[in-house]
Amino acid sequence: MAEQVEREHMDFDVVIVGAGPSGLAAACRLMQQANEAERELSVCVVEKGSEVGAHILSGAIFEPRALDELFPDWAERGAPLNTPAIRDEVYLLKDDSSARKLPNALVPKTMHNVGTPGAESGRNYVISAGNLCRWLGEQAEELGVETFPGFAAQEVLYDEGGTVRGIITGDMGVGADGEPKDGYMPGMELRAKYTLFAEGARGHLGKRLIERFDLAKGRDPQHYAIGFKELWDVPAERHEPGLVLHGSGWPLDKETHGGFFLYHGENQQVMVGLIVDLAYSNPYLSPFDEFQRLKHHPLLKQYLEGGSRVAYGARAITKGGINCLPKMTFPGGLLIGCDAGTLNFAKIKGLHTAMKSGLVAAETVFEAIQGGDEGGQELTSFTTRWERSWAYRELREAANFGPAIHKYGTVMGGAYNFIDQWLGGKLPAVHDTTPDHAKLEQAAQGRKIDYPKPDGKLSFDKPSSVFLSNTNHEEDQPSHLRLKDPAVPIRDNLPTFDEPAQRYCPVGVYEVIEGDDGQPKFQINFQNCIHCKTCDIKDPAQNIEWVAPEGGGGPNYPNM
Amino acid sequence: MKVLVAVKRVIDYNVKIRVKADHSDVDLTNVKMAMNPFCEIAVEEAVRLKEKGIASEIVAVTVGPKAAQEQLRTALALGADRAIHVATDERVESLAVAKLLKRVADEEQPQLVILGKQAIDTDNNQTGQMLAALTGWGQGTFASKVDVKDGTVDVTREIDGGLQTVALKLPAVVTTDLRLNEPRYAKLPDIMKAKKKPLDTKTPEELGVDIASKVSLLQAEAPAERKGGIKVGSVDELLDKLKNEAKVIS
Amino acid sequence: MSILILADHHDGHLASATAHVVTAAQQIGGDIDILIAGQDVQGVAEQAAKLDGVARVRVADNPVYAHQLAEPLADLLVVLADDYSHVLASSSTTGKNVLPRLAALKDVAAISDILDVVSADTFKRPIYAGNAIATVQSADPLKVITVRGTAFDAAGETGSATIEAVDAVIDNALSSFVDERLEQSERPELSAARVVISGGRGMGNGENFKLLDGIADKLGAAIGASRAAVDAGFVPNDMQVGQTGKIVAPELYIAVGISGAIQHLAGMKDSKVIVAINKDEEAPIFQVADYGLVGDLFQVLPELEGKF
């Protein structure tokens, strides 16, 4: 249908897909250079969330290195970095009631957030990544960037030669039956000399670009995790701004990797979360329920008890690191940030490296355009610049972190990482060549897990959780969660894996219910989708395809 | 004829609100804000009047903080020709808003003022009626149909149990109900053009209106949580309770 | 203190909402008068005179008030209001139409949709679709207030107020009545219904929603649905009660086969009385229901229909 529609178009020098840390950093840097060179430059950012920050969810501990480069005066500009990390604590949870605190000397150096006492250097901040993006969005607007929240990039725009020439925004006002409704508005072509794809982890266009241009050739398959986060108002006496807790162990079993975080931020709030590696094998595992029961551990409960949960969300994390990092260049565009996979899993941080990839992209693109480039080239100089950057160096040193944990487990892998990091990434390379979706064992081998019922105080069910993500989609539109073969969930996944979508989806989008005929039926409640992309990653049949819904749909995360 | 449309910046209808810990008000820090849905319908109706050749100019107006200009830009992107921002950071009650709009109407001399029937934050449902009172114009509230004729407008109103149509002498005030129309989406080129459309800023002082309110908000609290009642053993017992204890059926 | 209540009435009948407003007025305290404005409304005045606690029923019987148009009603109230400290009406479409106009003409604030009387000048009212309750205090000399009827009990009918005619003559050149179409046989709107009966996924399929029809007919109820039932394709979107659907606050809400997901609870928790019928006795709906009946809806519904 896309071919037949005569679409309106707009032309820009640069189109950026996604108003996250990397996209906005790139937008700001492009404009800074243009303003400095007194050159007109049109830069447009499209964002599927209803506003900048609406779909942003991250821990987050923020290392300000890239921000220092972008806006050395960020403090004067009011960047929302208000809570310096003051104390790191790392724990191993042995069971549901005991925890062992790791002596500081044994904590991997990448997990240090406090920095040198008295010095600015090395100090990280407990922040809301959503609010950082809101602020970056304001800076971008002031610099002259056109930001369009509520507009999803639905398709990549290619020319006859297969070069990327921009994107096509999603149609608005299409009914569930696929027919135009009152107020139908066809998507537009946003044409650009260069297009930067910065959709975040498992972007649906990024995924297609990687396939089309074979960007992952010679790399390990990408690896992912799902990260949960809740924001809590806590009583004043339990709040210690700047306190940073990390840990692993219970409630995850030995075969399932991951770890928790609990950060004390501003406004008497605590952010608590669990990251579960999506390479898990037990089809009965429910990451959501693991997170809910985690909060009952005395170590976490001591901060949350008496408080109230104010926000909930989840998002996939691209965690493969440098072994899995695809080629980031192709004719007419670049793939940046978590859309490519620039997160440093050893630091459990990706904001700074994502932003740095955006800065490098902006510098490369601006140089080309300034030199008279009319667009559509493959900017190979990006790769050179990127590989010379501190961000790339960081990723190289952390190369073995993730694979070592996959291979040796959280504890032994952690020890390996500890040694490896002190050696600066000199241990022999470890690779994990099985994609996450292929790790799932059959239900017959799986272990059923009897999760405790949520108590409504520390732990909650999925409906009351999605309620706190402020999620909404226009109901009368086609589902944006597409099944390549609608028969697969009931015919294959149900008998083989007890349809794990029922459990890995953090908001209960997927259900197996009894149909009219008494037979099981696969139900997709797409209105609840918080755009975490886990289904696209973990479905063992790779049968679920996440595409962008009508712009403005999805969660409305405040302060996440 | 000229149409004046009033719009309000409110919390997005998808966002769950929560009361501040000190119960002084609702916490709006970093929550998504948007144009009040009923105001979107008001803008849409004005745009349709212009498309039909009935309206010649659409002026959008809002009262609120600087950030409320975002909603004026939205109105401009949707088809308003220019905008007026009455800038204040104070909490402004319906009566004061109506007084400010009255002054804007005095200056602009519109034939029709369209407002949402209520804002989804304070849920007052007052401003349109008050503006009509202050201007001495007729009011067509809760409109599900607006039919402009020569010198009059027929407004079909959603009233309890049905619909009522009234004819109002122009100029008049209309407030919108949900079924009046389905607002359109703003187009990207129009959003860009909206940035260049004229937007005037005025202050309540310049308009000569004292916005101080005689109504004070003493506190905001979360609604009392419902407590579970009792389990009944049979349909008969249920009916008995509904008749004789709850007295909701007879 | 003295209070004037603008009565709701239609077709010669005093609306039940007015009896609830009288109770709110009693809680404020002071002499209570009721104004009946309309055409040929002597019968309505006699009904109003029976409401407990009412001192006087004032009758403005004139064709100009026949259709409850806001412009003449507000002008009439402006003339009368000088004798009162409070003017009240129910939160009906008439009350909401007329009272803010009166308030502005008197240069005072209006207070909408009160749920509770804290004192003669302080009231509780819902904001943000009932997700917060505001306590507001008015320093205006005249309080103009609409009252949410379901939040107050109805006053009794054992009174005998005096009935007096109001002779103020109001002219209306601003608006005129064209026509009115009241829905007689069709079910009421979800958001305006006195009784709502909703089905959830427990209904099993769309066909089974017919089981609700008979009960809805008998009770004059609107039929709603939970999001799960809408998502499962049983019924169309516009029947949905909850988060992205409608907020309802009827006097009686009957939830059938609804588990009670928070989205749904958010849409109906302001109902005065909630009845839940569900076969799963652990269903969260029972935590908010005033009366819960654990049972198979396919047995309970026909029995209920027969006995209502």
Coordinates of C-alpha atoms in Angstrom, one line a residue, chain A residues 8 10 12 50-51 131 134 141 145-148 151 169 172-173 182-183 185 188 190 233 269 310 467 470 472 550 556 558-559, chain B residues 12-19 21 27 29-33 48 70 181-192 195-196:
Chain A
E8 CA 3.7 14.7 0.9
M10 CA 9.5 17.6 3.5
F12 CA 15.9 18.3 5.8
S50 CA 3.7 11.8 23.0
E51 CA 6.5 14.1 24.2
N131 CA 14.2 14.3 32.5
R134 CA 13.4 16.6 28.3
E141 CA 14.7 23.4 20.3
V145 CA 16.2 21.8 15.9
E146 CA 12.7 20.8 14.7
T147 CA 11.4 18.3 17.2
F148 CA 8.2 16.3 16.4
F151 CA 5.3 11.1 15.1
T169 CA 6.1 8.7 9.3
M172 CA -2.6 8.4 11.6
G173 CA -6.3 7.6 11.8
D182 CA -12.5 10.2 9.9
G183 CA -9.4 12.4 10.2
M185 CA -3.7 11.5 7.8
M188 CA 4.8 11.9 5.2
L190 CA 10.8 13.2 5.6
D233 CA 8.1 7.9 47.3
Q269 CA 12.3 9.1 45.8
V310 CA 4.4 6.1 41.9
F467 CA -1.7 1.5 35.1
N470 CA 0.3 5.9 31.9
N472 CA -2.4 4.3 26.1
E550 CA 0.1 5.4 15.8
N556 CA 3.9 8.3 29.3
P558 CA 7.2 10.8 34.2
N559 CA 10.6 11.1 35.9
Chain B
D12 CA -2.6 14.7 29.6
Y13 CA -5.7 12.5 30.0
N14 CA -3.6 9.4 29.9
V15 CA -1.5 10.3 32.9
K16 CA -2.5 9.2 36.4
I17 CA -2.4 12.0 38.8
R18 CA -1.2 11.8 42.4
V19 CA -1.6 14.1 45.3
A21 CA 2.7 14.4 50.0
D27 CA 1.8 16.8 41.7
T29 CA 6.3 17.8 38.1
N30 CA 7.5 16.5 34.8
V31 CA 4.2 15.0 33.8
K32 CA 3.0 15.1 30.3
M33 CA 0.8 18.1 29.6
R48 CA -14.4 23.3 10.2
E70 CA 2.8 25.1 23.4
N181 CA -16.6 16.3 16.2
E182 CA -13.5 14.1 16.0
P183 CA -10.4 16.4 16.1
R184 CA -7.9 16.0 13.3
Y185 CA -4.2 15.4 13.7
A186 CA -1.8 18.3 13.2
K187 CA 0.4 17.8 10.1
L188 CA 4.1 18.2 10.3
P189 CA 4.4 21.1 7.8
D190 CA 1.6 22.9 9.7
I191 CA 3.4 22.4 13.0
M192 CA 6.5 24.0 11.4
K195 CA 6.0 28.5 14.8
K196 CA 5.9 31.5 12.5

